[in-house]
PDB file of C-alpha atoms and ligand atoms in Angstrom:
ATOM      1  CA  MET A 942       2.281 -13.006 -15.387  1.00 39.00           C
ATOM      2  CA  THR A 943      -0.682 -13.413 -13.105  1.00 43.00           C
ATOM      3  CA  ALA A 944      -3.862 -12.065 -14.663  1.00 46.00           C
ATOM      4  CA  SER A 945      -6.337 -10.227 -12.455  1.00 47.00           C
ATOM      5  CA  ALA A 946      -9.751 -11.789 -11.956  1.00 48.00           C
ATOM      6  CA  GLU A 947     -11.221  -9.456 -14.534  1.00 48.00           C
ATOM      7  CA  GLU A 948      -8.403 -10.009 -17.003  1.00 52.00           C
ATOM      8  CA  ARG A 949      -8.873 -13.739 -16.533  1.00 46.00           C
ATOM      9  CA  GLY A 950     -12.519 -13.193 -17.413  1.00 47.00           C
ATOM     10  CA  THR A 951     -13.773 -14.724 -14.159  1.00 46.00           C
ATOM     11  CA  ALA A 952     -15.194 -11.625 -12.510  1.00 51.00           C
ATOM     12  CA  PRO A 953     -17.901  -9.222 -13.570  1.00 51.00           C
ATOM     13  CA  SER A 954     -16.642  -5.777 -14.410  1.00 65.00           C
ATOM     14  CA  THR A 955     -16.897  -3.630 -11.269  1.00 80.00           C
ATOM     15  CA  PRO A 956     -16.313   0.108 -10.918  1.00 90.00           C
ATOM     16  CA  PRO A 957     -12.840   1.084  -9.746  1.00 96.00           C
ATOM     17  CA  VAL A 958     -12.397   1.213  -5.980  1.00 98.00           C
ATOM     18  CA  LEU A 959     -10.267   4.360  -6.226  1.00 98.00           C
ATOM     19  CA  THR A 960     -10.209   6.990  -8.962  1.00 98.00           C
ATOM     20  CA  LEU A 961      -7.760   9.844  -9.397  1.00 98.00           C
ATOM     21  CA  SER A 962      -8.978  12.533 -11.805  1.00 98.00           C
ATOM     22  CA  GLY A 963      -6.785  15.370 -12.997  1.00 97.00           C
ATOM     23  CA  VAL A 964      -4.525  15.048  -9.985  1.00 98.00           C
ATOM     24  CA  SER A 965      -1.590  17.453  -9.847  1.00 97.00           C
ATOM     25  CA  HIS A 966       0.668  18.057  -6.889  1.00 97.00           C
ATOM     26  CA  THR A 967       3.241  20.706  -6.136  1.00 95.00           C
ATOM     27  CA  TYR A 968       5.087  20.919  -2.819  1.00 94.00           C
ATOM     28  CA  GLN A 969       5.151  24.384  -1.330  1.00 85.00           C
ATOM     29  CA  GLY A 970       8.471  26.123  -1.708  1.00 78.00           C
ATOM     30  CA  ARG A 971       9.539  23.830  -4.544  1.00 64.00           C
ATOM     31  CA  ARG A 972      11.723  25.699  -6.983  1.00 66.00           C
ATOM     32  CA  ARG A 973       9.593  27.564  -9.574  1.00 70.00           C
ATOM     33  CA  GLY A 974       6.633  25.540  -8.290  1.00 80.00           C
ATOM     34  CA  THR A 975       7.507  22.493 -10.425  1.00 87.00           C
ATOM     35  CA  PRO A 976       4.722  19.944 -10.012  1.00 93.00           C
ATOM     36  CA  VAL A 977       5.663  16.445  -8.891  1.00 96.00           C
ATOM     37  CA  LEU A 978       2.468  15.059 -10.469  1.00 97.00           C
ATOM     38  CA  ARG A 979       0.763  16.554 -13.534  1.00 97.00           C
ATOM     39  CA  HIS A 980      -2.868  15.859 -14.395  1.00 97.00           C
ATOM     40  CA  VAL A 981      -2.800  12.208 -13.424  1.00 97.00           C
ATOM     41  CA  ASP A 982      -5.903  10.151 -14.263  1.00 96.00           C
ATOM     42  CA  LEU A 983      -5.832   6.682 -12.739  1.00 95.00           C
ATOM     43  CA  ASP A 984      -8.177   3.896 -11.704  1.00 96.00           C
ATOM     44  CA  PHE A 985      -7.262   1.304  -9.099  1.00 97.00           C
ATOM     45  CA  GLU A 986      -9.382  -1.819  -8.996  1.00 96.00           C
ATOM     46  CA  ARG A 987     -10.292  -4.566  -6.590  1.00 97.00           C
ATOM     47  CA  GLY A 988      -8.844  -7.966  -7.376  1.00 96.00           C
ATOM     48  CA  VAL A 989      -5.845  -6.356  -9.061  1.00 96.00           C
ATOM     49  CA  PHE A 990      -2.234  -6.350  -7.886  1.00 96.00           C
ATOM     50  CA  HIS A 991      -0.816  -3.060  -9.200  1.00 97.00           C
ATOM     51  CA  THR A 992       2.835  -2.043  -9.096  1.00 97.00           C
ATOM     52  CA  ILE A 993       4.273   1.441  -9.585  1.00 97.00           C
ATOM     53  CA  LEU A 994       7.742   1.865 -11.066  1.00 96.00           C
ATOM     54  CA  GLY A 995       9.718   5.041 -11.633  1.00 95.00           C
ATOM     55  CA  PRO A 996      13.100   6.620 -11.000  1.00 95.00           C
ATOM     56  CA  SER A 997      14.016   7.879  -7.533  1.00 95.00           C
ATOM     57  CA  GLY A 998      12.394  11.261  -6.974  1.00 94.00           C
ATOM     58  CA  SER A 999       9.739  10.717  -9.671  1.00 96.00           C
ATOM     59  CA  GLY A1000       6.868  11.048  -7.177  1.00 96.00           C
ATOM     60  CA  LYS A1001       5.940   7.469  -6.264  1.00 96.00           C
ATOM     61  CA  THR A1002       5.724   8.141  -2.520  1.00 96.00           C
ATOM     62  CA  THR A1003       3.871  11.389  -3.261  1.00 97.00           C
ATOM     63  CA  LEU A1004       1.316   9.470  -5.337  1.00 97.00           C
ATOM     64  CA  LEU A1005       0.815   6.954  -2.505  1.00 97.00           C
ATOM     65  CA  SER A1006       0.447   9.769   0.072  1.00 97.00           C
ATOM     66  CA  LEU A1007      -2.354  11.296  -1.979  1.00 98.00           C
ATOM     67  CA  ALA A1008      -4.052   8.004  -2.853  1.00 98.00           C
ATOM     68  CA  SER A1009      -3.899   6.851   0.772  1.00 97.00           C
ATOM     69  CA  GLY A1010      -5.378  10.106   2.101  1.00 97.00           C
ATOM     70  CA  LEU A1011      -2.288  11.298   3.969  1.00 95.00           C
ATOM     71  CA  ASP A1012      -2.036  14.439   1.872  1.00 95.00           C
ATOM     72  CA  ARG A1013      -4.434  16.367  -0.368  1.00 96.00           C
ATOM     73  CA  PRO A1014      -3.593  17.042  -4.005  1.00 97.00           C
ATOM     74  CA  THR A1015      -2.988  20.629  -5.091  1.00 96.00           C
ATOM     75  CA  GLU A1016      -5.474  20.027  -7.918  1.00 97.00           C
ATOM     76  CA  GLY A1017      -7.884  17.303  -8.945  1.00 98.00           C
ATOM     77  CA  THR A1018     -10.095  14.824  -7.151  1.00 98.00           C
ATOM     78  CA  ILE A1019      -9.654  11.413  -5.573  1.00 98.00           C
ATOM     79  CA  ARG A1020     -12.708   9.232  -5.091  1.00 98.00           C
ATOM     80  CA  PHE A1021     -13.149   6.066  -3.061  1.00 98.00           C
ATOM     81  CA  GLU A1022     -16.093   4.057  -4.413  1.00 97.00           C
ATOM     82  CA  GLY A1023     -17.367   7.235  -6.048  1.00 95.00           C
ATOM     83  CA  ARG A1024     -17.082   9.466  -2.948  1.00 97.00           C
ATOM     84  CA  ASP A1025     -14.590  12.291  -2.748  1.00 97.00           C
ATOM     85  CA  LEU A1026     -12.050  11.541  -0.005  1.00 96.00           C
ATOM     86  CA  GLY A1027     -12.636  14.982   1.547  1.00 94.00           C
ATOM     87  CA  GLU A1028     -16.367  14.290   1.758  1.00 95.00           C
ATOM     88  CA  LEU A1029     -15.822  10.765   3.115  1.00 96.00           C
ATOM     89  CA  GLY A1030     -13.294  12.087   5.651  1.00 96.00           C
ATOM     90  CA  LEU A1031      -9.580  11.393   5.364  1.00 96.00           C
ATOM     91  CA  GLY A1032      -9.405   9.887   8.859  1.00 93.00           C
ATOM     92  CA  ARG A1033     -12.305   7.561   8.169  1.00 94.00           C
ATOM     93  CA  TYR A1034     -10.817   6.538   4.807  1.00 96.00           C
ATOM     94  CA  ARG A1035      -7.414   5.818   6.364  1.00 95.00           C
ATOM     95  CA  ASN A1036      -8.870   3.904   9.290  1.00 91.00           C
ATOM     96  CA  ARG A1037     -11.462   1.797   7.540  1.00 93.00           C
ATOM     97  CA  HIS A1038     -10.547   1.511   3.910  1.00 96.00           C
ATOM     98  CA  ALA A1039      -6.819   1.929   3.264  1.00 97.00           C
ATOM     99  CA  ALA A1040      -3.654   0.706   4.945  1.00 95.00           C
ATOM    100  CA  THR A1041      -0.101   1.701   4.098  1.00 95.00           C
ATOM    101  CA  ILE A1042       3.238  -0.032   4.473  1.00 95.00           C
ATOM    102  CA  PHE A1043       5.568   2.980   4.598  1.00 93.00           C
ATOM    103  CA  GLN A1044       8.962   3.230   2.949  1.00 89.00           C
ATOM    104  CA  GLN A1045      10.444   4.086   6.375  1.00 91.00           C
ATOM    105  CA  TYR A1046       8.164   1.576   8.199  1.00 92.00           C
ATOM    106  CA  ASN A1047       6.870   4.211  10.712  1.00 94.00           C
ATOM    107  CA  LEU A1048       6.645   1.671  13.548  1.00 97.00           C
ATOM    108  CA  LEU A1049       5.943   2.775  17.112  1.00 97.00           C
ATOM    109  CA  THR A1050       9.497   2.411  18.354  1.00 96.00           C
ATOM    110  CA  TYR A1051       8.696   2.142  22.081  1.00 97.00           C
ATOM    111  CA  MET A1052       6.502  -0.914  21.496  1.00 97.00           C
ATOM    112  CA  THR A1053       7.127  -4.555  20.733  1.00 98.00           C
ATOM    113  CA  ALA A1054       6.378  -6.018  17.310  1.00 98.00           C
ATOM    114  CA  VAL A1055       3.153  -7.609  18.473  1.00 98.00           C
ATOM    115  CA  GLN A1056       2.027  -4.394  20.189  1.00 98.00           C
ATOM    116  CA  ASN A1057       2.558  -2.509  16.949  1.00 98.00           C
ATOM    117  CA  VAL A1058       0.126  -4.862  15.241  1.00 97.00           C
ATOM    118  CA  THR A1059      -2.497  -4.971  18.026  1.00 97.00           C
ATOM    119  CA  THR A1060      -2.411  -1.177  18.403  1.00 97.00           C
ATOM    120  CA  ALA A1061      -3.185  -0.759  14.692  1.00 96.00           C
ATOM    121  CA  MET A1062      -6.121  -3.149  15.119  1.00 96.00           C
ATOM    122  CA  GLU A1063      -7.411  -1.137  18.082  1.00 95.00           C
ATOM    123  CA  ILE A1064      -7.128   2.160  16.226  1.00 93.00           C
ATOM    124  CA  THR A1065      -8.826   0.897  13.076  1.00 93.00           C
ATOM    125  CA  GLY A1066     -11.354  -1.280  14.868  1.00 92.00           C
ATOM    126  CA  ALA A1067     -10.256  -4.348  12.860  1.00 92.00           C
ATOM    127  CA  LYS A1068     -11.656  -7.542  14.372  1.00 89.00           C
ATOM    128  CA  PRO A1069      -9.448 -10.640  14.703  1.00 87.00           C
ATOM    129  CA  ALA A1070     -10.414 -13.440  12.329  1.00 75.00           C
ATOM    130  CA  GLY A1071     -12.727 -15.941  14.044  1.00 76.00           C
ATOM    131  CA  GLY A1072     -13.370 -13.533  16.932  1.00 80.00           C
ATOM    132  CA  GLY A1073     -10.235 -14.529  18.898  1.00 86.00           C
ATOM    133  CA  ARG A1074      -7.879 -12.290  20.827  1.00 94.00           C
ATOM    134  CA  ARG A1075      -6.088  -9.468  19.032  1.00 95.00           C
ATOM    135  CA  SER A1076      -2.713 -10.617  20.281  1.00 95.00           C
ATOM    136  CA  ARG A1077      -3.210 -14.124  18.951  1.00 95.00           C
ATOM    137  CA  HIS A1078      -4.232 -12.831  15.529  1.00 96.00           C
ATOM    138  CA  ALA A1079      -1.243 -10.442  15.554  1.00 97.00           C
ATOM    139  CA  LEU A1080       1.140 -13.301  16.359  1.00 97.00           C
ATOM    140  CA  GLU A1081      -0.334 -15.362  13.510  1.00 96.00           C
ATOM    141  CA  LEU A1082       0.116 -12.508  11.040  1.00 96.00           C
ATOM    142  CA  LEU A1083       3.681 -11.941  12.238  1.00 97.00           C
ATOM    143  CA  GLU A1084       4.380 -15.636  11.831  1.00 97.00           C
ATOM    144  CA  ARG A1085       3.018 -15.434   8.292  1.00 95.00           C
ATOM    145  CA  VAL A1086       5.672 -12.887   7.411  1.00 96.00           C
ATOM    146  CA  GLY A1087       8.372 -14.949   9.125  1.00 96.00           C
ATOM    147  CA  ILE A1088       8.534 -13.295  12.559  1.00 97.00           C
ATOM    148  CA  ASP A1089       8.566 -15.962  15.281  1.00 98.00           C
ATOM    149  CA  ARG A1090       6.963 -15.511  18.689  1.00 97.00           C
ATOM    150  CA  ASP A1091      10.177 -14.620  20.536  1.00 98.00           C
ATOM    151  CA  THR A1092      11.068 -11.975  17.975  1.00 98.00           C
ATOM    152  CA  ALA A1093       7.472 -10.683  18.043  1.00 98.00           C
ATOM    153  CA  ARG A1094       7.805  -9.854  21.739  1.00 98.00           C
ATOM    154  CA  ARG A1095      10.951  -7.772  21.303  1.00 98.00           C
ATOM    155  CA  GLY A1096      10.988  -3.982  21.077  1.00 98.00           C
ATOM    156  CA  VAL A1097      11.065  -3.081  17.409  1.00 97.00           C
ATOM    157  CA  LEU A1098      14.317  -1.125  17.744  1.00 97.00           C
ATOM    158  CA  ARG A1099      15.965  -4.426  18.654  1.00 97.00           C
ATOM    159  CA  LEU A1100      14.956  -5.957  15.309  1.00 97.00           C
ATOM    160  CA  SER A1101      16.867  -5.916  12.030  1.00 96.00           C
ATOM    161  CA  GLY A1102      15.719  -3.656   9.169  1.00 94.00           C
ATOM    162  CA  GLY A1103      14.145  -6.593   7.331  1.00 95.00           C
ATOM    163  CA  GLN A1104      12.368  -7.767  10.501  1.00 96.00           C
ATOM    164  CA  GLN A1105      11.017  -4.240  11.068  1.00 96.00           C
ATOM    165  CA  GLN A1106       9.807  -4.156   7.483  1.00 95.00           C
ATOM    166  CA  ARG A1107       7.930  -7.413   8.026  1.00 96.00           C
ATOM    167  CA  VAL A1108       6.313  -6.047  11.217  1.00 97.00           C
ATOM    168  CA  ALA A1109       5.112  -3.094   9.115  1.00 96.00           C
ATOM    169  CA  ILE A1110       3.639  -5.550   6.595  1.00 95.00           C
ATOM    170  CA  ALA A1111       1.890  -7.591   9.318  1.00 96.00           C
ATOM    171  CA  ARG A1112       0.515  -4.373  10.810  1.00 96.00           C
ATOM    172  CA  ALA A1113      -1.015  -3.362   7.486  1.00 95.00           C
ATOM    173  CA  LEU A1114      -2.446  -6.864   6.934  1.00 94.00           C
ATOM    174  CA  ALA A1115      -4.095  -6.686  10.373  1.00 95.00           C
ATOM    175  CA  CYS A1116      -6.094  -3.621   9.372  1.00 93.00           C
ATOM    176  CA  ASP A1117      -8.385  -5.652   7.100  1.00 88.00           C
ATOM    177  CA  VAL A1118      -8.986  -2.888   4.557  1.00 94.00           C
ATOM    178  CA  ASP A1119     -10.118  -2.563   0.930  1.00 97.00           C
ATOM    179  CA  ILE A1120      -6.866  -1.097  -0.390  1.00 98.00           C
ATOM    180  CA  LEU A1121      -3.324  -1.942   0.637  1.00 97.00           C
ATOM    181  CA  PHE A1122      -0.614   0.544  -0.334  1.00 98.00           C
ATOM    182  CA  ALA A1123       3.004  -0.493   0.063  1.00 97.00           C
ATOM    183  CA  ASP A1124       6.064   1.657  -0.565  1.00 96.00           C
ATOM    184  CA  GLU A1125       9.085  -0.509  -1.420  1.00 94.00           C
ATOM    185  CA  PRO A1126       7.852  -3.255   0.921  1.00 94.00           C
ATOM    186  CA  THR A1127      10.550  -5.759   0.045  1.00 93.00           C
ATOM    187  CA  GLY A1128      13.516  -3.390  -0.152  1.00 90.00           C
ATOM    188  CA  SER A1129      15.182  -4.817   2.963  1.00 91.00           C
ATOM    189  CA  LEU A1130      14.278  -8.449   2.418  1.00 92.00           C
ATOM    190  CA  ASP A1131      16.206 -11.416   1.015  1.00 92.00           C
ATOM    191  CA  GLU A1132      14.855 -13.010  -2.151  1.00 93.00           C
ATOM    192  CA  GLU A1133      13.054 -15.891  -0.481  1.00 92.00           C
ATOM    193  CA  THR A1134      11.348 -13.743   2.147  1.00 92.00           C
ATOM    194  CA  ALA A1135      10.405 -11.196  -0.526  1.00 93.00           C
ATOM    195  CA  ALA A1136       8.829 -13.958  -2.628  1.00 93.00           C
ATOM    196  CA  GLY A1137       6.698 -14.967   0.378  1.00 92.00           C
ATOM    197  CA  ILE A1138       5.478 -11.382   0.742  1.00 94.00           C
ATOM    198  CA  VAL A1139       4.601 -11.173  -2.962  1.00 95.00           C
ATOM    199  CA  THR A1140       2.568 -14.360  -2.563  1.00 95.00           C
ATOM    200  CA  ILE A1141       0.617 -12.666   0.239  1.00 94.00           C
ATOM    201  CA  PHE A1142      -0.054  -9.621  -1.984  1.00 96.00           C
ATOM    202  CA  LYS A1143      -1.333 -11.879  -4.763  1.00 96.00           C
ATOM    203  CA  GLU A1144      -3.631 -13.730  -2.352  1.00 95.00           C
ATOM    204  CA  LEU A1145      -5.015 -10.450  -1.060  1.00 95.00           C
ATOM    205  CA  ALA A1146      -5.825  -9.311  -4.586  1.00 97.00           C
ATOM    206  CA  HIS A1147      -6.901 -12.532  -6.243  1.00 97.00           C
ATOM    207  CA  GLU A1148      -8.491 -14.506  -3.400  1.00 96.00           C
ATOM    208  CA  GLN A1149      -9.770 -11.723  -1.152  1.00 94.00           C
ATOM    209  CA  ASN A1150     -10.619  -9.261  -3.943  1.00 96.00           C
ATOM    210  CA  ARG A1151      -8.637  -6.415  -2.357  1.00 96.00           C
ATOM    211  CA  CYS A1152      -6.875  -3.700  -4.280  1.00 98.00           C
ATOM    212  CA  VAL A1153      -3.100  -3.915  -3.827  1.00 98.00           C
ATOM    213  CA  VAL A1154      -0.780  -1.079  -4.886  1.00 98.00           C
ATOM    214  CA  VAL A1155       2.954  -1.604  -4.476  1.00 97.00           C
ATOM    215  CA  VAL A1156       5.741   0.856  -5.268  1.00 97.00           C
ATOM    216  CA  THR A1157       8.937  -0.909  -6.221  1.00 95.00           C
ATOM    217  CA  HIS A1158      12.264  -0.549  -7.998  1.00 93.00           C
ATOM    218  CA  ASN A1159      12.289  -4.291  -8.459  1.00 91.00           C
ATOM    219  CA  GLN A1160      11.443  -5.285 -12.066  1.00 89.00           C
ATOM    220  CA  ALA A1161      11.012  -8.930 -11.087  1.00 89.00           C
ATOM    221  CA  LEU A1162       8.372  -7.989  -8.536  1.00 92.00           C
ATOM    222  CA  ALA A1163       6.628  -5.770 -11.092  1.00 94.00           C
ATOM    223  CA  ALA A1164       6.616  -8.680 -13.538  1.00 93.00           C
ATOM    224  CA  GLU A1165       4.540 -10.671 -11.017  1.00 93.00           C
ATOM    225  CA  SER A1166       1.860  -8.003 -10.828  1.00 95.00           C
ATOM    226  CA  ASP A1167      -1.256  -7.634 -12.974  1.00 95.00           C
ATOM    227  CA  ARG A1168      -0.777  -3.994 -13.911  1.00 95.00           C
ATOM    228  CA  VAL A1169       2.412  -1.949 -13.991  1.00 96.00           C
ATOM    229  CA  LEU A1170       2.229   1.842 -13.835  1.00 96.00           C
ATOM    230  CA  THR A1171       5.321   3.862 -14.627  1.00 96.00           C
ATOM    231  CA  LEU A1172       5.812   7.345 -13.243  1.00 96.00           C
ATOM    232  CA  ARG A1173       8.061   9.704 -15.146  1.00 94.00           C
ATOM    233  CA  ARG A1174       8.190  13.495 -15.225  1.00 94.00           C
ATOM    234  CA  GLY A1175       4.933  13.766 -13.344  1.00 95.00           C
ATOM    235  CA  ARG A1176       2.912  11.555 -15.720  1.00 96.00           C
ATOM    236  CA  VAL A1177       1.779   7.959 -15.326  1.00 95.00           C
ATOM    237  CA  THR A1178       1.757   5.415 -18.129  1.00 93.00           C
ATOM    238  CA  VAL A1179       0.559   1.836 -18.081  1.00 83.00           C
ATOM    239  CA  THR A1180       3.410  -0.309 -19.262  1.00 77.00           C
ATOM    240  CA  ARG A1181       1.669  -3.620 -18.912  1.00 71.00           C
ATOM    241  CA  GLY A1182      -1.821  -4.832 -18.215  1.00 60.00           C
ATOM    242  CA  ARG A1183      -5.071  -3.625 -19.679  1.00 47.00           C
ATOM    243  CA  PRO A1184      -4.191  -0.491 -21.684  1.00 41.00           C
ATOM    244  CA  GLY A1185      -5.889   2.680 -20.500  1.00 41.00           C
ATOM    245  CA  ALA A1186      -7.484   0.975 -17.529  1.00 43.00           C
ATOM    246  CA  ALA A1187      -5.141   2.026 -14.764  1.00 44.00           C
TER     247      ALA A1187
HETATM  248  N1  ATP B1147       7.536  17.006   1.817  1.00 75.19           N
HETATM  249  C1  ATP B1147       8.146  17.427   0.734  1.00 75.19           C
HETATM  250  N2  ATP B1147       8.416  18.737   0.532  1.00 75.19           N
HETATM  251  C2  ATP B1147       9.007  19.171  -0.603  1.00 75.19           C
HETATM  252  N3  ATP B1147       9.391  18.364  -1.614  1.00 75.19           N
HETATM  253  C3  ATP B1147       9.160  17.045  -1.457  1.00 75.19           C
HETATM  254  C4  ATP B1147       8.543  16.509  -0.290  1.00 75.19           C
HETATM  255  N4  ATP B1147       8.443  15.160  -0.430  1.00 75.19           N
HETATM  256  C5  ATP B1147       8.987  14.877  -1.631  1.00 75.19           C
HETATM  257  N5  ATP B1147       9.415  15.997  -2.244  1.00 75.19           N
HETATM  258  C6  ATP B1147      10.032  16.090  -3.589  1.00 75.19           C
HETATM  259  O1  ATP B1147       9.088  15.558  -4.508  1.00 75.19           O
HETATM  260  C7  ATP B1147       9.740  14.737  -5.495  1.00 75.19           C
HETATM  261  C8  ATP B1147       9.150  13.344  -5.467  1.00 75.19           C
HETATM  262  O2  ATP B1147       9.448  12.742  -4.225  1.00 75.19           O
HETATM  263  P1  ATP B1147       8.938  11.286  -3.835  1.00 75.19           P
HETATM  264  O3  ATP B1147       9.355  11.021  -2.432  1.00 75.19           O
HETATM  265  O4  ATP B1147       7.492  11.198  -4.137  1.00 75.19           O
HETATM  266  O5  ATP B1147       9.765  10.402  -4.875  1.00 75.19           O
HETATM  267  P2  ATP B1147       9.897   8.805  -5.021  1.00 75.19           P
HETATM  268  O6  ATP B1147       9.552   8.461  -6.434  1.00 75.19           O
HETATM  269  O7  ATP B1147       9.111   8.145  -3.952  1.00 75.19           O
HETATM  270  O8  ATP B1147      11.453   8.586  -4.809  1.00 75.19           O
HETATM  271  P3  ATP B1147      12.254   7.323  -4.146  1.00 75.19           P
HETATM  272  O9  ATP B1147      12.251   6.222  -5.180  1.00 75.19           O
HETATM  273  O10 ATP B1147      13.615   7.873  -3.928  1.00 75.19           O
HETATM  274  O11 ATP B1147      11.558   6.948  -2.864  1.00 75.19           O
HETATM  275  C9  ATP B1147      11.235  14.787  -5.152  1.00 75.19           C
HETATM  276  O12 ATP B1147      11.845  15.745  -5.989  1.00 75.19           O
HETATM  277  C10 ATP B1147      11.252  15.210  -3.695  1.00 75.19           C
HETATM  278  O13 ATP B1147      12.428  15.957  -3.426  1.00 75.19           O
HETATM  279 MG1   MG B1148       9.671   7.016  -2.293  1.00 75.19          MG
END
């Protein structure tokens, strides 16, 4: 197990970057209004690689949609660095502070891989490292996730599922945000490629002090994280890590 900076005792205790308080969520039209999430209280912290486990249909994607500002909870509040997301502005939060790797990738299908990454940088205003060109930075990020330059210049519909997934990862990395959410980001990847992606998540959390939140069905991946949250029947429990903290 990799301990977070705080758990390793090397970082001062900082307030959580994202706090969910009393969050409940019910989809409209759901039979008898059964909530998907019930009174969830959660803190997500910088420097910590969190994973979320739970059976299919337990609400993992719903939780990410709320935490990433794509949807508003039916009840409860979500705060980024102490500010309610509604007050901060969902668009601003999504552009500047949070990036998501979606379960279904959500790539712009009429664009090439590299254009998908540069477009995300344009929209979010993320600056290339070292002040270089966006396209060069995008190609470097794609290379980091194992997409070579020829593949990067192909339309994304001409890529395999695993290659598309890696473009989605590179796109999120390009956004240079405080919190990275990822929904089953290694589901289409072979073991070796998946291990490379997990290494990137750990670096983001432990070396760049970002908050990383990854939904997975993969127990081995969860075992590499600092804090494992399990979602079941609308409630979240911490199954590993600092009890009560997340
Ligand atoms: N837009 C929606 N409208 C109505 N119900 C929804 C909607 N999205 C999800 N649900 C329902 O909410 C519950 C939780 O769905 P969610 O997608 O969050 O589960 P999950 O844990 O991500 O599952 P999986 O592991 O299969 O991806 C399910 O019962 C699902 O049918
Ligand atoms: Mg899901």
